[in-house]
Tab-separated table of C-alpha atoms in Angstrom:
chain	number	residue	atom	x	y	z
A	1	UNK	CA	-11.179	-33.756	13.021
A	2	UNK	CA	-12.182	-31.044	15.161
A	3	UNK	CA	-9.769	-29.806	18.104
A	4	UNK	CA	-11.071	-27.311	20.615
A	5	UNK	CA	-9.662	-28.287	23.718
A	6	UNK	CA	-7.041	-25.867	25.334
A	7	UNK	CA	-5.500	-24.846	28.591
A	8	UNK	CA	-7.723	-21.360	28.387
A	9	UNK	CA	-7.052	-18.191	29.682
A	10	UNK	CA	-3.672	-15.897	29.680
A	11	UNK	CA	-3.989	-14.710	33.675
A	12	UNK	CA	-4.210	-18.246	34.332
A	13	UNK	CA	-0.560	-18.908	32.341
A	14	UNK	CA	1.410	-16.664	34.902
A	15	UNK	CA	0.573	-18.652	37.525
A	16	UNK	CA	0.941	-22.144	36.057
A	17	UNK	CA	3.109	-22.123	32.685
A	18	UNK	CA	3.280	-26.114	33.161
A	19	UNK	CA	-0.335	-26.599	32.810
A	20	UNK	CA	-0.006	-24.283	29.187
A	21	UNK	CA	2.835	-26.661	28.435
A	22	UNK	CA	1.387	-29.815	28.970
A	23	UNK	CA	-2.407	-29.320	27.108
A	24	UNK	CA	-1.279	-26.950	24.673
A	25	UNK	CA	1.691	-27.961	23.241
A	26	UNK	CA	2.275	-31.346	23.994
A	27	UNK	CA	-1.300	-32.314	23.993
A	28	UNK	CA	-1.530	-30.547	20.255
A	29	UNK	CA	1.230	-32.856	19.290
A	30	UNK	CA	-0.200	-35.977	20.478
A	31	UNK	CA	-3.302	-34.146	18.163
A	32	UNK	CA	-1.120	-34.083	14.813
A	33	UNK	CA	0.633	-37.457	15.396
A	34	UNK	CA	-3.016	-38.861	15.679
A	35	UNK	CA	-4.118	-37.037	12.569
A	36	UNK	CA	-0.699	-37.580	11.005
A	37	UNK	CA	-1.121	-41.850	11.523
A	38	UNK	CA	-4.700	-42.010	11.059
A	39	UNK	CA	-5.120	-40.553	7.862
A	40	UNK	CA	-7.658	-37.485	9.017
A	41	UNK	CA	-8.656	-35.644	5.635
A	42	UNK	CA	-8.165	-32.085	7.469
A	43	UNK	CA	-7.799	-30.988	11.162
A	44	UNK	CA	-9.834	-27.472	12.207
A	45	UNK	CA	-7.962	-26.704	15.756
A	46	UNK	CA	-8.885	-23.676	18.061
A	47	UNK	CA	-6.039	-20.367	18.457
A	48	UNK	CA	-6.817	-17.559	20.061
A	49	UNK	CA	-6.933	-13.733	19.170
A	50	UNK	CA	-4.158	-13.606	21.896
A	51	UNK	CA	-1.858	-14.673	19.088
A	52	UNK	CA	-1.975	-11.032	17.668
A	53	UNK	CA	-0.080	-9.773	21.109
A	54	UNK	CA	0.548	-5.893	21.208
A	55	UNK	CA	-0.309	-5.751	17.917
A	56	UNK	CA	-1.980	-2.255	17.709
A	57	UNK	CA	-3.337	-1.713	13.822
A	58	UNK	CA	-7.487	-2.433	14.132
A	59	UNK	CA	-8.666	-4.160	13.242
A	60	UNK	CA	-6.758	-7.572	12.925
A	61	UNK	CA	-6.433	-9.394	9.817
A	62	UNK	CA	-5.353	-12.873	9.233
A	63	UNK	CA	-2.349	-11.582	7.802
A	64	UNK	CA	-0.774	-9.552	10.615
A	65	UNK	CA	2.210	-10.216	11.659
A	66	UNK	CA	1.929	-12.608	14.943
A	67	UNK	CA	5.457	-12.867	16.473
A	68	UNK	CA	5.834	-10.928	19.739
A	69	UNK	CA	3.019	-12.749	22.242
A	70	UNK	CA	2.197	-10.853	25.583
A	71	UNK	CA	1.838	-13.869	27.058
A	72	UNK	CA	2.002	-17.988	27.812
A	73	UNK	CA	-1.318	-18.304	26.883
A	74	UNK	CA	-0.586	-16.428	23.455
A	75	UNK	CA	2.850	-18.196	23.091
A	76	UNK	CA	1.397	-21.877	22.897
A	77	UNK	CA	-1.829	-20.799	20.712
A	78	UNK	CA	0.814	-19.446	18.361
A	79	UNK	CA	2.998	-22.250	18.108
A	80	UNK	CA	0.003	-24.592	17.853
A	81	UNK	CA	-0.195	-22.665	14.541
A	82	UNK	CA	3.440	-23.148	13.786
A	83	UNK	CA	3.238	-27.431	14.351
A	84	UNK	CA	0.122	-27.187	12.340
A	85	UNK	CA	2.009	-25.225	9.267
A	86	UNK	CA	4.799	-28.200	9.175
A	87	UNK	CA	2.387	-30.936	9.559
A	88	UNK	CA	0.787	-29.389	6.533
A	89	UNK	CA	3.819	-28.587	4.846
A	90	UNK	CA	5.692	-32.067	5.816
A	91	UNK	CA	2.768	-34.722	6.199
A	92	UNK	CA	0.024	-32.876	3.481
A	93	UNK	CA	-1.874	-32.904	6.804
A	94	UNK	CA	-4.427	-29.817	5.480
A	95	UNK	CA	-5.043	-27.933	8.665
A	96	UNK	CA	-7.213	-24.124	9.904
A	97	UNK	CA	-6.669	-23.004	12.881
A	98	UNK	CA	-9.264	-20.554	13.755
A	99	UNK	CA	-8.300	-17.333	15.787
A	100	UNK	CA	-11.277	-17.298	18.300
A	101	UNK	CA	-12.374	-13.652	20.189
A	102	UNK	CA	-13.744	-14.412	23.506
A	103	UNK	CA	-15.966	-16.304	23.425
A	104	UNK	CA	-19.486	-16.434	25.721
A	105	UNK	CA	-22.433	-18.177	26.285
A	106	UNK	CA	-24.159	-20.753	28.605
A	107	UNK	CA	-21.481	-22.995	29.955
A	108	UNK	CA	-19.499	-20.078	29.724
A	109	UNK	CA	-16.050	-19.651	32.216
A	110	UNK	CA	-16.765	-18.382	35.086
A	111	UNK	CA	-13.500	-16.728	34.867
A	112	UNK	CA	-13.818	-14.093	32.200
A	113	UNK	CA	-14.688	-10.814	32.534
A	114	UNK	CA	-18.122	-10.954	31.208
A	115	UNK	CA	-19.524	-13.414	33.951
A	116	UNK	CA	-17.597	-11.567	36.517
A	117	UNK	CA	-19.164	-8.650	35.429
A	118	UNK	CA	-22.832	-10.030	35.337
A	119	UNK	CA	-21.594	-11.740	38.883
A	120	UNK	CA	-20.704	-8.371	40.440
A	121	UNK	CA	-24.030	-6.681	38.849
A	122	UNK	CA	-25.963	-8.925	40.184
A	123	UNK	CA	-24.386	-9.064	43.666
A	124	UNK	CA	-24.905	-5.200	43.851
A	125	UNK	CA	-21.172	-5.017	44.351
A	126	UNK	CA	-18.502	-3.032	42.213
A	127	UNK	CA	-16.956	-4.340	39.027
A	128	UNK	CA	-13.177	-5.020	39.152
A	129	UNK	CA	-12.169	-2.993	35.885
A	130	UNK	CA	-8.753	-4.729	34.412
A	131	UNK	CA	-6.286	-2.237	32.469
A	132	UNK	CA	-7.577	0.718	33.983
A	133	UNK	CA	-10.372	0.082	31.867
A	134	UNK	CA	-8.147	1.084	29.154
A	135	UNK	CA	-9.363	-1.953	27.042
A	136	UNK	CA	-11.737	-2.888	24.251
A	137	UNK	CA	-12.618	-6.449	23.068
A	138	UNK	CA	-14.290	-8.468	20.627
A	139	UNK	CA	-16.865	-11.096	22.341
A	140	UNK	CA	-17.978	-14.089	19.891
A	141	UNK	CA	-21.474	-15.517	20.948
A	142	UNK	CA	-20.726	-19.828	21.454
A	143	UNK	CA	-23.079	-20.284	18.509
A	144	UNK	CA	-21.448	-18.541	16.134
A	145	UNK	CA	-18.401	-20.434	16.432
A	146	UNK	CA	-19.851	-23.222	16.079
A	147	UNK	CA	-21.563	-22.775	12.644
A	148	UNK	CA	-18.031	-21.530	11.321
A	149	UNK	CA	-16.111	-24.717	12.468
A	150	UNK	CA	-18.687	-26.050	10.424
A	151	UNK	CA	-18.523	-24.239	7.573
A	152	UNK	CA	-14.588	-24.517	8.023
A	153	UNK	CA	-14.234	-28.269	8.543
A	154	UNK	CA	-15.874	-29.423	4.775
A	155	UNK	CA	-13.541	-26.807	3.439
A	156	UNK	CA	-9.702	-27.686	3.941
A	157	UNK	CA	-6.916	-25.992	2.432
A	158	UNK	CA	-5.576	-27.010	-0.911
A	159	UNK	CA	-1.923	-27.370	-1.367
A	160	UNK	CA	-0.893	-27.217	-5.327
A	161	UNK	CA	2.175	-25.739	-7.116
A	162	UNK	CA	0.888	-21.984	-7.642
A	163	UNK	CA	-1.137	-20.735	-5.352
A	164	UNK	CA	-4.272	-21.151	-3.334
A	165	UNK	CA	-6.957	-18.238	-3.611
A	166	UNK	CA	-8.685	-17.757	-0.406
A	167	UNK	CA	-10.674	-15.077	0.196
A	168	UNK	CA	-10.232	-13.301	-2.712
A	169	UNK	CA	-6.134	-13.078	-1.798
A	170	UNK	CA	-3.467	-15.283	-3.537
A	171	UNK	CA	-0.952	-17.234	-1.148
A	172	UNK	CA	1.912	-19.093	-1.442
A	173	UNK	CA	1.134	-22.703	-1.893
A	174	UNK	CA	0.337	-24.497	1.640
A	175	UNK	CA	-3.112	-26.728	3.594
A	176	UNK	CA	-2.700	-24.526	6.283
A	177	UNK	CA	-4.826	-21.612	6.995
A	178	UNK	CA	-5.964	-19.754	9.970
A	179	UNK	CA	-8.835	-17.354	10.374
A	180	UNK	CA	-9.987	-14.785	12.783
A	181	UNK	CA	-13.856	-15.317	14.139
A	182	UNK	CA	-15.231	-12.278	15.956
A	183	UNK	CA	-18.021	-10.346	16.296
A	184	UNK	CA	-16.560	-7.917	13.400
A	185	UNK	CA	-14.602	-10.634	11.233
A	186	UNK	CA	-15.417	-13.771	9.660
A	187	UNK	CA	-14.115	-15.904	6.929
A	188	UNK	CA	-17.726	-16.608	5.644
A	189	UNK	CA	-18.011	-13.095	4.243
């Protein structure tokens, strides 16, 4: 099963937490009791980069340490990854939660920086720069995402007694897994 949906966007989450509450964490519930009951064979679900918070070593790895969130947003896409850990670990439920980096394209939202940008450009009025413009990001083109769901979903996690390799780096025995996809990191190699 693939799960992408999501309440999107961290400005968004200061201004309604409910609506973060409601999709994100108990709509990813309903998610893993459907999986749980249903017998799905692995579950690829959507994070977010925002899970990595004020974390300030570059670039990310799958293995930093993701436990102070800067926001809602962050907070939910986080604990998504925590429910999907002890469905793994309780259920064998094999899950990957993949750490997205804002992502564009067509359909894109018209909300994120990029299309405001473009917006603004093409408007002939000034850009709003957010953070002072003391800010750099990854941007993930749509397509790209999608072949690595693909590539991810045939691919679950294998629990066993020892360990798992992934990536050329031994872990302790779980079917969970989550993965960063930017422009600068992929699980694919």
């Amino acid at each position: 099963m693939i799960h992408l949906a999501a309440q999107a966007g961290v400005r968004y989450s200061l201004i309604n937490p409910h609506a973060y509450v409601q999709s994100n964490l108990a709509g990813f519930v309903n998610i893993l009791e459907g999986c749980r009951h249903h017998g799905v064979r692995h579950l690829v679900y959507a994070s977010s980069s925002s899970v990595y918070g004020g974390n300030t070593r570059l670039p990310f790895s799958e293995h930093d340490a993701v436990d102070h969130p800067v926001s809602l947003y962050a907070a939910t896409k986080k604990s998504n990854e925590l429910m999907a850990h002890t469905y793994s670990h309780l259920f064998g439920l094999p899950t990957t939660g993949l750490r997205f980096f804002t992502v564009y394209g067509p359909w894109g939202r018209p909300d994120m920086a990029l299309f405001l940008f473009a917006k603004a450009i093409l408007e002939n009025r000034p850009i709003n720069v957010f953070n002072h413009g003391d800010m750099m990001r990854d941007f993930t083109y749509v397509d790209d995402i999608v072949e690595g769901v693909l590539r991810v979903l045939d691919r679950p996690a294998e629990a066993n007694p020892d360990t798992i390799l992934v990536r050329r780096i031994r872990q302790p025995a779980m079917s969970h897994i989550a993965y960063s996809i930017s422009a600068t990191t992929s699980p694919f190699g």
